[in-house]
PDB file of C-alpha atoms in Angstrom:
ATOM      1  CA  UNK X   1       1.141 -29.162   7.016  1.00 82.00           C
ATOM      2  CA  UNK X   2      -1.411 -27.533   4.852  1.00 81.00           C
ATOM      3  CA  UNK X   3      -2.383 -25.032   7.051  1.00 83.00           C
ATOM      4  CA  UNK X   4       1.481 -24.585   7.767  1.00 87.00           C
ATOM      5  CA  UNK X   5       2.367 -23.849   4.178  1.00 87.00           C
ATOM      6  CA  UNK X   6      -1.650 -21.296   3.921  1.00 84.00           C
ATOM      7  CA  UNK X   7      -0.093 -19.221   6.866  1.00 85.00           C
ATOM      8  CA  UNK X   8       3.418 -18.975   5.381  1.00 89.00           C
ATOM      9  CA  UNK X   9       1.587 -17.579   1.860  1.00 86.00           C
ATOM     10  CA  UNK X  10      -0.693 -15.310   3.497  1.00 82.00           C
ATOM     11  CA  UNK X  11       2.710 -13.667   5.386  1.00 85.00           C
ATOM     12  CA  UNK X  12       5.036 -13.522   3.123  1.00 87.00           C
ATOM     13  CA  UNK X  13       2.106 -11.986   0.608  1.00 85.00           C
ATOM     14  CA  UNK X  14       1.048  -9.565   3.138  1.00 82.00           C
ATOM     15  CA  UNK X  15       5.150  -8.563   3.340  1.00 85.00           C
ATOM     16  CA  UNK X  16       4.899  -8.098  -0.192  1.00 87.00           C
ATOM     17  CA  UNK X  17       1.722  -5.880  -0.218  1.00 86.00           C
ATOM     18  CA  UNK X  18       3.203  -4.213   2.279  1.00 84.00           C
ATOM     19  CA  UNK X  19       6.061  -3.488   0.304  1.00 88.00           C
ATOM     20  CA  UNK X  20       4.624  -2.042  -2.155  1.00 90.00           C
ATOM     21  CA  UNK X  21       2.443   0.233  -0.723  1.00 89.00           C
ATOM     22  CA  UNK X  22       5.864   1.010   1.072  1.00 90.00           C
ATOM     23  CA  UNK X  23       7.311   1.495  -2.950  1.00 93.00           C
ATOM     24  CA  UNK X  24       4.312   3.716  -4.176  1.00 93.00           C
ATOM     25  CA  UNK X  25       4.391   6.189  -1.019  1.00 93.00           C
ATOM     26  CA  UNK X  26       8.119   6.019  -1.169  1.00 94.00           C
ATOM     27  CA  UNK X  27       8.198   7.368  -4.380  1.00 95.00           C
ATOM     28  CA  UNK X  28       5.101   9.879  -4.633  1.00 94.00           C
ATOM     29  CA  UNK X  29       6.851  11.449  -1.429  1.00 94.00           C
ATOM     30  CA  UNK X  30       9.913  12.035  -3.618  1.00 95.00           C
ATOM     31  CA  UNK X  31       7.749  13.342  -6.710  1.00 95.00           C
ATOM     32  CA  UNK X  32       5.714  16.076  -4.247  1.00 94.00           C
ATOM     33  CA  UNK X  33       7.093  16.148  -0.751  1.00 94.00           C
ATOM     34  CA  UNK X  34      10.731  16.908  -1.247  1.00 95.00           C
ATOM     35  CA  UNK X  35      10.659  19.359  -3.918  1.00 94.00           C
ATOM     36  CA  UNK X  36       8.948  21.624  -0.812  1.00 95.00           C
ATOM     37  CA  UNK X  37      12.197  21.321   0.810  1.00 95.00           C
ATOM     38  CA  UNK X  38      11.210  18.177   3.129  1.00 94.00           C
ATOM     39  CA  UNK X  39      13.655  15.520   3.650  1.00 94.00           C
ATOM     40  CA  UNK X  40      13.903  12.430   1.539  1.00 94.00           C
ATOM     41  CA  UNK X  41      12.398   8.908   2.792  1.00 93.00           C
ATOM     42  CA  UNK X  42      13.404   5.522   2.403  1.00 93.00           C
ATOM     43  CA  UNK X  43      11.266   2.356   1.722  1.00 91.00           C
ATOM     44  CA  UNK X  44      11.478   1.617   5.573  1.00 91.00           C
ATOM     45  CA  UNK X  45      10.198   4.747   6.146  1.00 91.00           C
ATOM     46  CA  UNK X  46       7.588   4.648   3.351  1.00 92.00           C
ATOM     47  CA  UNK X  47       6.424   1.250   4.712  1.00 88.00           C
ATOM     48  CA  UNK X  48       6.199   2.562   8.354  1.00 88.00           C
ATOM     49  CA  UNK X  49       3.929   5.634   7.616  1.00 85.00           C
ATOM     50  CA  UNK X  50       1.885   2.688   5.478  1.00 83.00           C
ATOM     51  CA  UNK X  51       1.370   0.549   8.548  1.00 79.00           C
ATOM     52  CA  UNK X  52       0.897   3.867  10.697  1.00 82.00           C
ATOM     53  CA  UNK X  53      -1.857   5.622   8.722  1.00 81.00           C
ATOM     54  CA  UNK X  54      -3.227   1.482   7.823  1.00 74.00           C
ATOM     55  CA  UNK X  55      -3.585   1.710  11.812  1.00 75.00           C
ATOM     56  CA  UNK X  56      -5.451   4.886  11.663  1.00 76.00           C
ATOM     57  CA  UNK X  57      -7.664   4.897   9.038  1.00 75.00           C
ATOM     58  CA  UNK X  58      -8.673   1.419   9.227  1.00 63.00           C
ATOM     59  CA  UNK X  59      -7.376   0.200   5.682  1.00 56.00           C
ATOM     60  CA  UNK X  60      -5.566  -3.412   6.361  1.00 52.00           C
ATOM     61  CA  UNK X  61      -9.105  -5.338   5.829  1.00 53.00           C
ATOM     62  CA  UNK X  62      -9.756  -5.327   9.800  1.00 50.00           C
ATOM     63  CA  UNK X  63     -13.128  -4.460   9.566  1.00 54.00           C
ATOM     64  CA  UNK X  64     -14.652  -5.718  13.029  1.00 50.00           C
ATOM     65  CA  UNK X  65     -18.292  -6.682  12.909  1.00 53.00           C
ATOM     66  CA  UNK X  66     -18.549  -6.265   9.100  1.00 59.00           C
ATOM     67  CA  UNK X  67     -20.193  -9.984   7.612  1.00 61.00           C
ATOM     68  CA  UNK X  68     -17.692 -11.565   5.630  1.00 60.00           C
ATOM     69  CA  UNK X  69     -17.997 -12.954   2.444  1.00 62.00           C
ATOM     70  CA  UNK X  70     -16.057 -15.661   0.589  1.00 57.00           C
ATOM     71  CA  UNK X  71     -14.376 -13.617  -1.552  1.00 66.00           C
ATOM     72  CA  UNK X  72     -13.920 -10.936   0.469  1.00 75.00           C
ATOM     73  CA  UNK X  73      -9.471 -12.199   0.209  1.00 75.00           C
ATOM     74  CA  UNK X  74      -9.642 -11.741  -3.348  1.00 78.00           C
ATOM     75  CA  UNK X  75     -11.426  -8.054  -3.515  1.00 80.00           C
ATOM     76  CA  UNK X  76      -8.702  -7.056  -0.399  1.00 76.00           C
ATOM     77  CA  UNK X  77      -5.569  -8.135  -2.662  1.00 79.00           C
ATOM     78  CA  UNK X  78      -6.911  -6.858  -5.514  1.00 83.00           C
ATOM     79  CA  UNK X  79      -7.277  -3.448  -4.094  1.00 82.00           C
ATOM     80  CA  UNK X  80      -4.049  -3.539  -1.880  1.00 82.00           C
ATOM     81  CA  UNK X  81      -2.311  -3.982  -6.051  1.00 86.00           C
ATOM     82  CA  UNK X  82      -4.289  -1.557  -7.511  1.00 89.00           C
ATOM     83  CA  UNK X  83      -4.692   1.762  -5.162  1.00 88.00           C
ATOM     84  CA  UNK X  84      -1.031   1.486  -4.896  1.00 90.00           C
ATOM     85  CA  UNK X  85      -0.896   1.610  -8.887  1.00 91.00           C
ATOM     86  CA  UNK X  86      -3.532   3.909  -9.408  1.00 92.00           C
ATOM     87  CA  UNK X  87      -2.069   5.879  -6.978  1.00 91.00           C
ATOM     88  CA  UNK X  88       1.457   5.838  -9.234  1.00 93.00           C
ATOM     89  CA  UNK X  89      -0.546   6.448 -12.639  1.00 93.00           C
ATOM     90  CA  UNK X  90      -2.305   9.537 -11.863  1.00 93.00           C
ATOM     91  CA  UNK X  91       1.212  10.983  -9.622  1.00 94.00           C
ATOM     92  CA  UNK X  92       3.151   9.907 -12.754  1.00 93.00           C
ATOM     93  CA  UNK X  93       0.525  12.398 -14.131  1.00 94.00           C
ATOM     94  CA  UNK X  94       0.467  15.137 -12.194  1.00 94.00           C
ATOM     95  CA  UNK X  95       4.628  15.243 -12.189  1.00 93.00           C
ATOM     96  CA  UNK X  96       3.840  15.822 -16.003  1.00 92.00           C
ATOM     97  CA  UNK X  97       2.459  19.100 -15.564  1.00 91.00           C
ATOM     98  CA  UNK X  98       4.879  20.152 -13.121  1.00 87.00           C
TER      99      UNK X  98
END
């Protein structure tokens, strides 16, 4: 049962991560990408091109052959929170000077 309830956590936190990386492309495509005349995404969208380029460039913590380390979890959701952020903050920036 506990291994039950570990699985459910780690999905429904990995939705969520995924959802906001989803959120913070979803938005920095409306602050640069449409004003150059491209069409407007939704979160779906946002979330899709997160999983697509994840795929690509190797970013969703599946590094094969790389030693693990116990607290290798905590580093991986602590970046997943905080690019996405960082990400905002310094877009949030830029859209000052625009």
């Amino acid at each position: 049962m506990k291994a039950i309830l570990l699985v459910l956590g780690a999905v429904v936190g990995l939705a969520l991560l995924g959802l906001w990386w989803g959120y913070a492309i979803h938005v920095l495509w409306a602050w640069f990408v449409v004003p150059l005349g491209v069409v407007p995404i939704k979160l779906a969208h946002a979330y899709g091109l997160s999983v697509l380029f994840g795929l690509f460039l190797n970013t969703r913590g599946l590094d094969v052959g790389k030693e693990k380390n116990s607290n290798d979890w905590a580093t991986s959701v602590t970046v997943g929170v905080l690019m996405p952020a960082f990400a905002l903050f310094l877009g949030w920036i830029a859209v000052g000077f625009m």
